[in-house]
Tab-separated table of C-alpha atoms in Angstrom:
chain	number	residue	atom	x	y	z
A	1	PHE	CA	9.782	-19.811	-11.780
A	2	ALA	CA	11.496	-21.384	-13.823
A	3	THR	CA	9.095	-24.552	-12.865
A	4	ASP	CA	5.495	-23.662	-12.024
A	5	ILE	CA	4.315	-24.459	-8.538
A	6	GLU	CA	1.621	-27.138	-8.145
A	7	THR	CA	1.259	-27.157	-4.001
A	8	GLN	CA	0.138	-24.616	-1.186
A	9	GLU	CA	3.761	-25.662	0.785
A	10	ALA	CA	5.529	-24.276	-2.132
A	11	ALA	CA	3.564	-21.584	-2.350
A	12	ILE	CA	3.797	-20.110	1.644
A	13	ALA	CA	7.610	-21.340	1.031
A	14	VAL	CA	8.036	-18.614	-1.910
A	15	LEU	CA	5.652	-16.246	0.355
A	16	GLU	CA	8.331	-16.554	3.444
A	17	ARG	CA	10.733	-15.697	0.784
A	18	LEU	CA	8.999	-12.396	-0.451
A	19	SER	CA	7.727	-11.563	2.706
A	20	ASP	CA	9.558	-7.905	4.029
A	21	GLY	CA	13.171	-8.703	4.091
A	22	LEU	CA	12.974	-9.516	8.043
A	23	CYS	CA	14.303	-11.958	9.775
A	24	VAL	CA	13.617	-12.125	13.750
A	25	VAL	CA	16.065	-14.011	15.614
A	26	PRO	CA	15.559	-15.408	18.802
A	27	PRO	CA	18.435	-14.109	21.328
A	28	ASP	CA	19.444	-17.705	22.724
A	29	GLN	CA	19.762	-19.043	18.534
A	30	VAL	CA	21.894	-15.644	17.729
A	31	ALA	CA	25.121	-17.091	18.328
A	32	ASP	CA	24.347	-20.180	16.063
A	33	PHE	CA	22.804	-18.047	13.458
A	34	LEU	CA	25.987	-15.958	13.158
A	35	ALA	CA	28.291	-18.455	13.344
A	36	PRO	CA	28.603	-19.606	9.428
A	37	LEU	CA	28.502	-15.591	7.953
A	38	ALA	CA	31.309	-14.227	6.974
A	39	ALA	CA	32.913	-11.709	8.806
A	40	ARG	CA	32.556	-8.397	6.900
A	41	ARG	CA	28.353	-9.390	7.840
A	42	ILE	CA	29.314	-7.469	11.059
A	43	PRO	CA	28.672	-3.694	10.927
A	44	GLY	CA	31.755	-1.632	11.082
A	45	ILE	CA	33.686	-4.664	9.058
A	46	GLY	CA	34.426	-2.895	5.114
A	47	PRO	CA	36.472	-4.077	2.025
A	48	LYS	CA	39.604	-3.164	3.453
A	49	ALA	CA	39.092	-5.015	6.931
A	50	GLU	CA	37.985	-7.947	5.448
A	51	GLN	CA	40.976	-8.105	3.462
A	52	ARG	CA	42.964	-7.900	6.503
A	53	LEU	CA	41.213	-10.676	8.493
A	54	ALA	CA	42.009	-12.598	5.306
A	55	GLU	CA	45.698	-12.055	5.368
A	56	GLN	CA	44.730	-13.532	8.854
A	57	GLY	CA	43.092	-16.740	7.248
A	58	ILE	CA	40.090	-14.606	9.049
A	59	VAL	CA	36.893	-15.587	6.932
A	60	PRO	CA	33.763	-16.780	8.714
A	61	ILE	CA	32.389	-15.239	11.580
A	62	THR	CA	33.210	-18.107	13.394
A	63	ASP	CA	36.924	-17.313	12.395
A	64	LEU	CA	36.967	-14.448	13.966
A	65	ARG	CA	35.432	-15.873	17.562
A	66	ALA	CA	38.637	-18.194	17.218
A	67	ALA	CA	41.460	-15.879	16.334
A	68	SER	CA	43.924	-14.894	18.878
A	69	ALA	CA	44.149	-11.434	20.417
A	70	ALA	CA	47.343	-10.556	18.285
A	71	ALA	CA	45.448	-11.151	14.965
A	72	LEU	CA	42.367	-9.087	15.867
A	73	GLU	CA	44.969	-6.463	17.377
A	74	ALA	CA	46.709	-6.554	13.845
A	75	CYS	CA	43.355	-5.881	12.154
A	76	PHE	CA	40.717	-3.779	14.328
A	77	GLY	CA	43.980	-2.162	16.841
A	78	ARG	CA	42.219	-0.874	20.542
A	79	HIS	CA	38.803	-2.414	19.676
A	80	ALA	CA	39.665	-5.788	18.297
A	81	GLU	CA	37.733	-6.864	21.817
A	82	HIS	CA	35.153	-5.116	20.532
A	83	TYR	CA	34.525	-6.859	17.261
A	84	ARG	CA	35.212	-10.721	18.841
A	85	MET	CA	31.832	-9.637	21.007
A	86	LEU	CA	30.067	-8.893	17.953
A	87	ALA	CA	30.517	-11.735	16.146
A	88	TRP	CA	29.218	-13.660	19.609
A	89	GLY	CA	26.408	-11.283	18.614
A	90	GLN	CA	26.750	-8.962	21.579
A	91	ASP	CA	27.216	-5.668	21.804
A	92	SER	CA	26.734	-3.360	24.923
A	93	ARG	CA	26.335	0.303	23.448
A	94	PRO	CA	22.605	1.507	23.441
A	95	VAL	CA	20.466	1.519	21.162
A	96	ILE	CA	19.857	5.519	19.913
A	97	ALA	CA	16.003	5.170	18.332
A	98	SER	CA	16.098	9.019	17.825
A	99	ARG	CA	17.750	10.969	14.647
A	100	GLU	CA	18.159	13.821	13.419
A	101	ARG	CA	15.064	15.629	12.061
A	102	LYS	CA	16.139	16.553	8.625
A	103	SER	CA	12.385	17.776	7.083
A	104	VAL	CA	8.613	18.194	8.136
A	105	GLY	CA	6.701	17.835	4.750
A	106	ILE	CA	2.881	17.453	4.131
A	107	GLU	CA	1.482	16.049	0.883
A	108	ASP	CA	-1.961	15.237	-0.551
A	109	THR	CA	-2.810	12.501	-3.571
A	110	PHE	CA	-6.292	13.043	-5.449
A	111	ALA	CA	-8.603	10.991	-6.261
A	112	THR	CA	-8.961	13.055	-9.314
A	113	ASP	CA	-6.068	14.728	-11.422
A	114	ILE	CA	-6.366	18.503	-10.617
A	115	GLU	CA	-5.561	20.082	-14.182
A	116	THR	CA	-5.791	23.885	-13.567
A	117	GLN	CA	-3.033	26.342	-11.519
A	118	GLU	CA	-6.176	27.654	-9.715
A	119	ALA	CA	-6.836	24.095	-8.136
A	120	ALA	CA	-3.334	23.715	-7.366
A	121	ILE	CA	-3.088	26.817	-6.072
A	122	ALA	CA	-6.096	26.153	-3.035
A	123	VAL	CA	-4.237	23.043	-2.686
A	124	LEU	CA	-1.387	24.785	-1.425
A	125	GLU	CA	-3.396	26.777	0.615
A	126	ARG	CA	-4.452	23.495	2.690
A	127	LEU	CA	-0.724	22.024	2.532
A	128	SER	CA	0.743	25.804	3.842
A	129	ASP	CA	-1.765	25.688	6.835
A	130	GLY	CA	-1.071	22.076	7.200
A	131	LEU	CA	2.154	22.222	7.291
A	132	CYS	CA	2.643	25.239	9.532
A	133	GLN	CA	0.556	23.282	12.210
A	134	ARG	CA	3.216	20.250	12.362
A	135	LEU	CA	6.332	22.914	12.612
A	136	ALA	CA	3.963	24.958	15.618
A	137	LYS	CA	4.163	21.750	16.986
A	138	ARG	CA	7.697	20.899	17.081
A	139	ASP	CA	8.444	24.422	17.390
A	140	LEU	CA	10.177	24.235	14.320
A	141	ARG	CA	11.760	26.461	11.699
A	142	GLY	CA	13.794	26.195	8.042
A	143	ARG	CA	15.177	27.968	5.259
A	144	THR	CA	14.416	25.603	2.342
A	145	VAL	CA	10.754	25.225	0.739
A	146	THR	CA	10.453	22.397	-1.297
A	147	LEU	CA	7.455	21.495	-3.427
A	148	LYS	CA	6.605	18.210	-4.745
A	149	VAL	CA	4.466	17.508	-7.952
A	150	LYS	CA	3.724	14.112	-8.987
A	151	TYR	CA	2.361	14.187	-12.693
A	152	HIS	CA	-0.825	12.073	-13.984
A	153	ASP	CA	2.322	9.896	-15.647
A	154	PHE	CA	3.765	9.203	-12.419
A	155	LYS	CA	6.600	11.810	-13.510
A	156	GLN	CA	7.750	13.180	-10.017
A	157	ILE	CA	9.294	16.556	-9.643
A	158	THR	CA	10.318	18.871	-7.037
A	159	ARG	CA	11.302	22.190	-6.742
A	160	SER	CA	13.030	24.142	-4.047
A	161	ALA	CA	13.767	27.701	-2.741
A	162	SER	CA	15.918	28.691	0.152
A	163	LEU	CA	15.097	31.665	2.540
A	164	SER	CA	18.489	33.740	3.817
A	165	ASN	CA	16.708	33.241	7.513
A	166	PRO	CA	14.765	30.275	9.146
A	167	THR	CA	10.836	31.034	9.267
A	168	ALA	CA	7.714	28.845	10.095
A	169	ASP	CA	5.416	32.035	8.592
A	170	ARG	CA	2.989	30.512	6.569
A	171	ASP	CA	2.198	33.462	4.549
A	172	GLU	CA	5.895	33.067	3.633
A	173	ILE	CA	6.017	29.826	3.110
A	174	HIS	CA	3.012	29.820	1.239
A	175	GLN	CA	4.102	33.005	-0.939
A	176	LEU	CA	7.319	30.750	-1.945
A	177	ALA	CA	5.457	27.965	-3.100
A	178	LEU	CA	3.146	29.632	-5.189
A	179	ALA	CA	6.463	30.979	-6.720
A	180	LEU	CA	7.590	27.703	-7.101
A	181	LEU	CA	4.457	26.578	-8.633
A	182	ASN	CA	5.075	28.703	-11.566
A	183	ASP	CA	8.305	26.288	-12.461
A	184	THR	CA	6.008	23.565	-13.441
A	185	ASP	CA	3.697	22.106	-15.576
A	186	ILE	CA	0.752	22.566	-13.758
A	187	GLY	CA	-1.979	24.033	-15.357
A	188	HIS	CA	-0.973	22.315	-18.317
A	189	LYS	CA	-0.372	18.742	-17.511
A	190	PRO	CA	-3.187	16.892	-14.845
A	191	VAL	CA	-1.360	16.256	-11.700
A	192	ARG	CA	-2.114	13.420	-9.038
A	193	LEU	CA	0.065	14.086	-5.410
A	194	LEU	CA	1.437	17.539	-4.518
A	195	GLY	CA	3.415	18.453	-1.526
A	196	LEU	CA	5.442	20.817	0.455
A	197	ALA	CA	8.511	20.444	3.037
A	198	LEU	CA	10.176	22.616	5.019
A	199	SER	CA	14.179	21.707	5.358
A	200	HIS	CA	17.420	23.141	7.096
A	201	LEU	CA	15.482	22.884	10.399
A	202	ASP	CA	16.189	25.517	12.750
A	203	GLU	CA	15.801	23.883	15.680
A	204	SER	CA	16.636	26.079	18.580
A	205	GLY	CA	12.663	27.159	19.776
A	206	ALA	CA	12.230	23.236	20.384
A	207	VAL	CA	15.815	22.992	22.338
A	208	GLN	CA	15.337	26.021	24.318
A	209	GLN	CA	11.606	24.678	25.216
A	210	ARG	CA	13.089	21.481	26.574
A	211	LEU	CA	15.328	23.067	28.629
A	212	ASP	CA	12.778	24.947	30.010
A	213	LEU	CA	10.743	22.413	30.498
A	214	GLY	CA	13.662	20.822	32.589
A	215	ASP	CA	14.352	23.488	34.243
A	216	SER	CA	10.778	23.775	35.662
A	217	GLU	CA	10.397	20.052	36.756
A	218	ALA	CA	13.996	20.855	38.819
A	219	SER	CA	12.690	23.525	40.483
A	220	SER	CA	9.344	21.770	41.166
A	221	ALA	CA	11.350	18.670	42.275
């Protein structure tokens, strides 16, 4: 602070600013909350759209709400009404919470740094087992194995190698992880964390499982 804070009230105000960056707006206050903000704060309005709006004299969200249909169509074409509704905080699109899984991983942070390759190999044994258990639960396979290493000085590196075909085989993943370990300073520098991940996933098994489940539910209905 440029000037020391001396009261509890001032400290609370600072903590509110330093919390987690989240702001919860009740539904009945959304329109008022959005009103003074710049139109560019609406998702989908980038620099070019912002410039087109400014050329129409539209800067804050209140301007966008009051703009003519012709002005909005000049900026957004057939999506004009959609952006007017967004300016009022109204969006009828469904919320999609799920997203495509990019990788499956597991890691271990040590209470005491490990200093030998032998100790690291023992950890990789456990990580390979744990990773394959997670893959089996989701019926996933993948092509790229990544080893994550964080040294005692917090320097972090990754080493990756890819297979020609997707796998979830424990021994295949473990052997590739051991090969990657040899391309690190493990054994020469203390290690604080080791991690193992599989990416470039193939979900065909999981998809088929879901389809089979759907068929069984339909037949029992």
